[in-house]
PDB file of C-alpha atoms and ligand atoms in Angstrom:
ATOM      1  CA  UNK A   1      -3.628  -8.823  -8.889  1.00 96.00           C
ATOM      2  CA  UNK A   2      -4.395  -5.986  -6.276  1.00 98.00           C
ATOM      3  CA  UNK A   3      -8.123  -5.540  -5.990  1.00 98.00           C
ATOM      4  CA  UNK A   4      -9.217  -2.248  -4.324  1.00 97.00           C
ATOM      5  CA  UNK A   5     -12.344  -0.317  -4.318  1.00 96.00           C
ATOM      6  CA  UNK A   6     -12.485   3.236  -5.804  1.00 96.00           C
ATOM      7  CA  UNK A   7     -12.953   5.055  -2.443  1.00 96.00           C
ATOM      8  CA  UNK A   8      -9.951   3.296  -0.772  1.00 97.00           C
ATOM      9  CA  UNK A   9      -7.778   4.004  -3.851  1.00 97.00           C
ATOM     10  CA  UNK A  10      -8.647   7.682  -3.895  1.00 97.00           C
ATOM     11  CA  UNK A  11      -8.114   7.769  -0.118  1.00 97.00           C
ATOM     12  CA  UNK A  12      -4.711   6.446  -0.251  1.00 97.00           C
ATOM     13  CA  UNK A  13      -3.765   8.626  -3.135  1.00 98.00           C
ATOM     14  CA  UNK A  14      -5.338  11.714  -1.355  1.00 98.00           C
ATOM     15  CA  UNK A  15      -3.192  10.844   1.667  1.00 96.00           C
ATOM     16  CA  UNK A  16      -0.097  11.397  -0.497  1.00 96.00           C
ATOM     17  CA  UNK A  17      -1.256  14.809  -1.497  1.00 97.00           C
ATOM     18  CA  UNK A  18      -1.988  15.861   2.124  1.00 96.00           C
ATOM     19  CA  UNK A  19       1.446  14.963   3.436  1.00 94.00           C
ATOM     20  CA  UNK A  20       3.222  16.526   0.515  1.00 95.00           C
ATOM     21  CA  UNK A  21       6.251  17.253   0.321  1.00 94.00           C
ATOM     22  CA  UNK A  22       6.594  14.566   2.840  1.00 91.00           C
ATOM     23  CA  UNK A  23       5.850  10.805   2.322  1.00 92.00           C
ATOM     24  CA  UNK A  24       2.769   9.218   3.700  1.00 93.00           C
ATOM     25  CA  UNK A  25       2.356   5.735   4.664  1.00 93.00           C
ATOM     26  CA  UNK A  26      -0.252   3.385   5.589  1.00 96.00           C
ATOM     27  CA  UNK A  27      -1.580  -0.287   5.789  1.00 96.00           C
ATOM     28  CA  UNK A  28      -4.049  -2.336   3.520  1.00 98.00           C
ATOM     29  CA  UNK A  29      -6.391  -4.529   5.323  1.00 98.00           C
ATOM     30  CA  UNK A  30      -8.325  -7.289   3.645  1.00 98.00           C
ATOM     31  CA  UNK A  31      -8.179 -10.958   2.378  1.00 97.00           C
ATOM     32  CA  UNK A  32      -5.906 -12.865   0.136  1.00 96.00           C
ATOM     33  CA  UNK A  33      -6.797 -15.668  -2.121  1.00 94.00           C
ATOM     34  CA  UNK A  34      -5.691 -17.221  -5.426  1.00 93.00           C
ATOM     35  CA  UNK A  35      -7.030 -14.247  -7.146  1.00 93.00           C
ATOM     36  CA  UNK A  36      -4.711 -11.892  -5.313  1.00 96.00           C
ATOM     37  CA  UNK A  37      -4.871  -9.303  -2.562  1.00 98.00           C
ATOM     38  CA  UNK A  38      -8.385  -7.902  -1.784  1.00 98.00           C
ATOM     39  CA  UNK A  39      -8.271  -4.555   0.059  1.00 98.00           C
ATOM     40  CA  UNK A  40     -11.210  -3.804   2.372  1.00 96.00           C
ATOM     41  CA  UNK A  41     -10.061  -1.033   4.392  1.00 96.00           C
ATOM     42  CA  UNK A  42      -6.907   1.249   4.459  1.00 97.00           C
ATOM     43  CA  UNK A  43      -5.398   2.511   7.765  1.00 96.00           C
ATOM     44  CA  UNK A  44      -3.376   5.686   7.569  1.00 95.00           C
ATOM     45  CA  UNK A  45      -0.159   5.574   9.654  1.00 93.00           C
ATOM     46  CA  UNK A  46       1.916   8.357  10.960  1.00 84.00           C
ATOM     47  CA  UNK A  47       5.255   8.718   9.333  1.00 65.00           C
ATOM     48  CA  UNK A  48       7.691   8.343  12.149  1.00 62.00           C
ATOM     49  CA  UNK A  49      10.838   9.170  10.162  1.00 59.00           C
ATOM     50  CA  UNK A  50      11.571  12.835  11.100  1.00 56.00           C
ATOM     51  CA  UNK A  51      15.261  12.641   9.721  1.00 52.00           C
ATOM     52  CA  UNK A  52      14.357  12.774   6.085  1.00 51.00           C
ATOM     53  CA  UNK A  53      10.640  12.155   5.699  1.00 50.00           C
ATOM     54  CA  UNK A  54      10.668  13.240   2.130  1.00 51.00           C
ATOM     55  CA  UNK A  55      12.244  10.150   0.836  1.00 49.00           C
ATOM     56  CA  UNK A  56      11.943   7.343   3.514  1.00 54.00           C
ATOM     57  CA  UNK A  57       9.116   6.049   5.389  1.00 61.00           C
ATOM     58  CA  UNK A  58       8.463   3.801   8.399  1.00 73.00           C
ATOM     59  CA  UNK A  59       5.630   2.590  10.410  1.00 85.00           C
ATOM     60  CA  UNK A  60       6.542   2.459  14.177  1.00 84.00           C
ATOM     61  CA  UNK A  61       6.378  -1.235  15.386  1.00 86.00           C
ATOM     62  CA  UNK A  62       3.997  -0.312  18.110  1.00 89.00           C
ATOM     63  CA  UNK A  63       1.575   1.331  15.683  1.00 91.00           C
ATOM     64  CA  UNK A  64       1.842  -1.683  13.454  1.00 92.00           C
ATOM     65  CA  UNK A  65       0.987  -4.015  16.184  1.00 93.00           C
ATOM     66  CA  UNK A  66      -2.000  -1.808  16.911  1.00 94.00           C
ATOM     67  CA  UNK A  67      -3.037  -2.049  13.364  1.00 95.00           C
ATOM     68  CA  UNK A  68      -2.700  -5.876  13.453  1.00 95.00           C
ATOM     69  CA  UNK A  69      -4.900  -6.072  16.454  1.00 96.00           C
ATOM     70  CA  UNK A  70      -7.426  -3.734  14.635  1.00 95.00           C
ATOM     71  CA  UNK A  71      -7.282  -6.057  11.613  1.00 96.00           C
ATOM     72  CA  UNK A  72      -7.899  -9.144  13.728  1.00 96.00           C
ATOM     73  CA  UNK A  73     -10.875  -7.586  15.335  1.00 96.00           C
ATOM     74  CA  UNK A  74     -12.430  -6.940  11.909  1.00 96.00           C
ATOM     75  CA  UNK A  75     -11.614 -10.551  10.768  1.00 97.00           C
ATOM     76  CA  UNK A  76      -9.095  -9.157   8.150  1.00 98.00           C
ATOM     77  CA  UNK A  77      -5.363  -9.612   7.456  1.00 97.00           C
ATOM     78  CA  UNK A  78      -2.715  -7.197   6.482  1.00 97.00           C
ATOM     79  CA  UNK A  79      -2.383  -7.756   2.700  1.00 98.00           C
ATOM     80  CA  UNK A  80      -0.187  -4.662   1.910  1.00 97.00           C
ATOM     81  CA  UNK A  81       1.331  -1.297   2.653  1.00 97.00           C
ATOM     82  CA  UNK A  82       1.307   1.834   0.849  1.00 97.00           C
ATOM     83  CA  UNK A  83       3.515   5.044   0.689  1.00 96.00           C
ATOM     84  CA  UNK A  84       4.053   8.023  -1.547  1.00 95.00           C
ATOM     85  CA  UNK A  85       7.115   9.386  -3.566  1.00 96.00           C
ATOM     86  CA  UNK A  86       6.914  13.004  -3.574  1.00 96.00           C
ATOM     87  CA  UNK A  87       8.376  14.347  -6.955  1.00 97.00           C
ATOM     88  CA  UNK A  88       9.766  10.718  -7.572  1.00 96.00           C
ATOM     89  CA  UNK A  89       8.426   7.992  -9.857  1.00 97.00           C
ATOM     90  CA  UNK A  90       6.171   5.340  -8.561  1.00 98.00           C
ATOM     91  CA  UNK A  91       9.032   2.664  -8.539  1.00 97.00           C
ATOM     92  CA  UNK A  92      10.477   0.899  -5.574  1.00 97.00           C
ATOM     93  CA  UNK A  93      13.736   2.108  -4.310  1.00 95.00           C
ATOM     94  CA  UNK A  94      16.501  -0.070  -2.737  1.00 94.00           C
ATOM     95  CA  UNK A  95      15.461   1.219   0.657  1.00 92.00           C
ATOM     96  CA  UNK A  96      11.858   0.146   0.031  1.00 94.00           C
ATOM     97  CA  UNK A  97      13.034  -3.409  -0.955  1.00 96.00           C
ATOM     98  CA  UNK A  98      15.366  -3.630   2.006  1.00 94.00           C
ATOM     99  CA  UNK A  99      12.566  -2.718   4.327  1.00 91.00           C
ATOM    100  CA  UNK A 100       9.884  -5.026   2.694  1.00 94.00           C
ATOM    101  CA  UNK A 101       9.612  -8.161   4.926  1.00 94.00           C
ATOM    102  CA  UNK A 102       5.942  -9.332   4.284  1.00 95.00           C
ATOM    103  CA  UNK A 103       6.012 -11.951   1.728  1.00 96.00           C
ATOM    104  CA  UNK A 104       2.704 -12.066  -0.278  1.00 97.00           C
ATOM    105  CA  UNK A 105       1.976  -8.485   0.581  1.00 97.00           C
ATOM    106  CA  UNK A 106       1.296  -5.709  -1.944  1.00 98.00           C
ATOM    107  CA  UNK A 107       3.437  -2.554  -1.582  1.00 98.00           C
ATOM    108  CA  UNK A 108       1.675   0.285  -3.312  1.00 98.00           C
ATOM    109  CA  UNK A 109       3.530   3.461  -4.346  1.00 98.00           C
ATOM    110  CA  UNK A 110       1.889   6.658  -5.515  1.00 98.00           C
ATOM    111  CA  UNK A 111       4.032   9.410  -7.180  1.00 98.00           C
ATOM    112  CA  UNK A 112       2.928  12.739  -6.142  1.00 98.00           C
ATOM    113  CA  UNK A 113       4.135  15.538  -8.493  1.00 98.00           C
ATOM    114  CA  UNK A 114       4.069  18.949  -7.287  1.00 97.00           C
ATOM    115  CA  UNK A 115       1.244  18.118  -4.666  1.00 97.00           C
ATOM    116  CA  UNK A 116      -0.975  16.011  -7.075  1.00 98.00           C
ATOM    117  CA  UNK A 117      -1.221  12.319  -7.054  1.00 98.00           C
ATOM    118  CA  UNK A 118       0.075  10.955 -10.414  1.00 98.00           C
ATOM    119  CA  UNK A 119       0.761   7.394 -11.061  1.00 98.00           C
ATOM    120  CA  UNK A 120       0.097   4.534  -8.573  1.00 98.00           C
ATOM    121  CA  UNK A 121       1.884   1.277  -8.878  1.00 98.00           C
ATOM    122  CA  UNK A 122       1.665  -2.016  -6.902  1.00 98.00           C
ATOM    123  CA  UNK A 123       4.397  -4.516  -6.170  1.00 98.00           C
ATOM    124  CA  UNK A 124       3.991  -7.973  -4.900  1.00 98.00           C
ATOM    125  CA  UNK A 125       6.662  -9.079  -2.564  1.00 98.00           C
ATOM    126  CA  UNK A 126       7.233 -12.611  -3.728  1.00 97.00           C
ATOM    127  CA  UNK A 127       9.573 -15.444  -2.693  1.00 97.00           C
ATOM    128  CA  UNK A 128       9.800 -17.518   0.494  1.00 95.00           C
ATOM    129  CA  UNK A 129      12.345 -15.719   2.675  1.00 95.00           C
ATOM    130  CA  UNK A 130      14.500 -12.687   3.040  1.00 94.00           C
ATOM    131  CA  UNK A 131      17.085 -14.518   0.838  1.00 96.00           C
ATOM    132  CA  UNK A 132      15.056 -14.985  -2.179  1.00 97.00           C
ATOM    133  CA  UNK A 133      12.369 -12.248  -1.912  1.00 98.00           C
ATOM    134  CA  UNK A 134      11.669 -10.115  -4.949  1.00 98.00           C
ATOM    135  CA  UNK A 135       9.264  -7.465  -6.113  1.00 98.00           C
ATOM    136  CA  UNK A 136       6.969  -8.233  -8.923  1.00 98.00           C
ATOM    137  CA  UNK A 137       4.930  -5.621 -10.875  1.00 98.00           C
ATOM    138  CA  UNK A 138       1.306  -6.361  -9.863  1.00 98.00           C
ATOM    139  CA  UNK A 139      -1.793  -5.029 -11.781  1.00 98.00           C
ATOM    140  CA  UNK A 140      -4.332  -2.976  -9.812  1.00 98.00           C
ATOM    141  CA  UNK A 141      -7.964  -3.715 -10.415  1.00 97.00           C
ATOM    142  CA  UNK A 142     -10.071  -0.721  -8.985  1.00 96.00           C
ATOM    143  CA  UNK A 143     -13.574  -1.931  -8.217  1.00 91.00           C
ATOM    144  CA  UNK A 144     -16.468   0.393  -8.342  1.00 88.00           C
ATOM    145  CA  UNK A 145     -18.971  -0.837  -5.653  1.00 70.00           C
ATOM    146  CA  UNK A 146     -21.985  -0.493  -7.887  1.00 65.00           C
ATOM    147  CA  UNK A 147     -20.519  -3.004 -10.582  1.00 57.00           C
ATOM    148  CA  UNK A 148     -19.819  -5.455  -7.883  1.00 53.00           C
ATOM    149  CA  UNK A 149     -23.307  -5.389  -6.709  1.00 53.00           C
ATOM    150  CA  UNK A 150     -24.602  -5.650 -10.181  1.00 53.00           C
ATOM    151  CA  UNK A 151     -22.381  -8.692 -10.850  1.00 53.00           C
ATOM    152  CA  UNK A 152     -23.626 -10.274  -7.611  1.00 52.00           C
ATOM    153  CA  UNK A 153     -27.323  -9.675  -8.844  1.00 51.00           C
ATOM    154  CA  UNK A 154     -26.708 -11.606 -12.008  1.00 49.00           C
ATOM    155  CA  UNK A 155     -24.939 -14.560 -10.418  1.00 44.00           C
TER     156      UNK A 155
HETATM  157 ZN1  LIG B   1       9.678   4.403  -1.443  1.00 51.49          ZN
END
């Protein structure tokens, strides 16, 4: 399960609308536990691929190092990545799979149809290594801040 609050969810979808017809990409910071990946903050990244930014994405290694440092400063981990598929379904491509190396991370894809964010899906990269890694469909739970505080109040 990928747990994300409504504001972050809307923000990553809006990012895809802003960069349309190009892909957007970014990183999900938070914590992982037995219950899944919990997103606490999203970080927008620049799409460094200028050759064909509409169907491939990449986060520059230096930028990723910077984001990792930022996460550590906040006491958070990188729990996933997101990008958009302009006018393509919210399903991973062979390139997405080849470029996914973070086992245990969530890979979130938003389809952007004619400039509007449509379906958002999450895929968990499972396995133990590059040899046996695979993408699993991962349900997304969108958390509304108010409900969380109510639940806490009852506990
Ligand atoms: Zn993709």
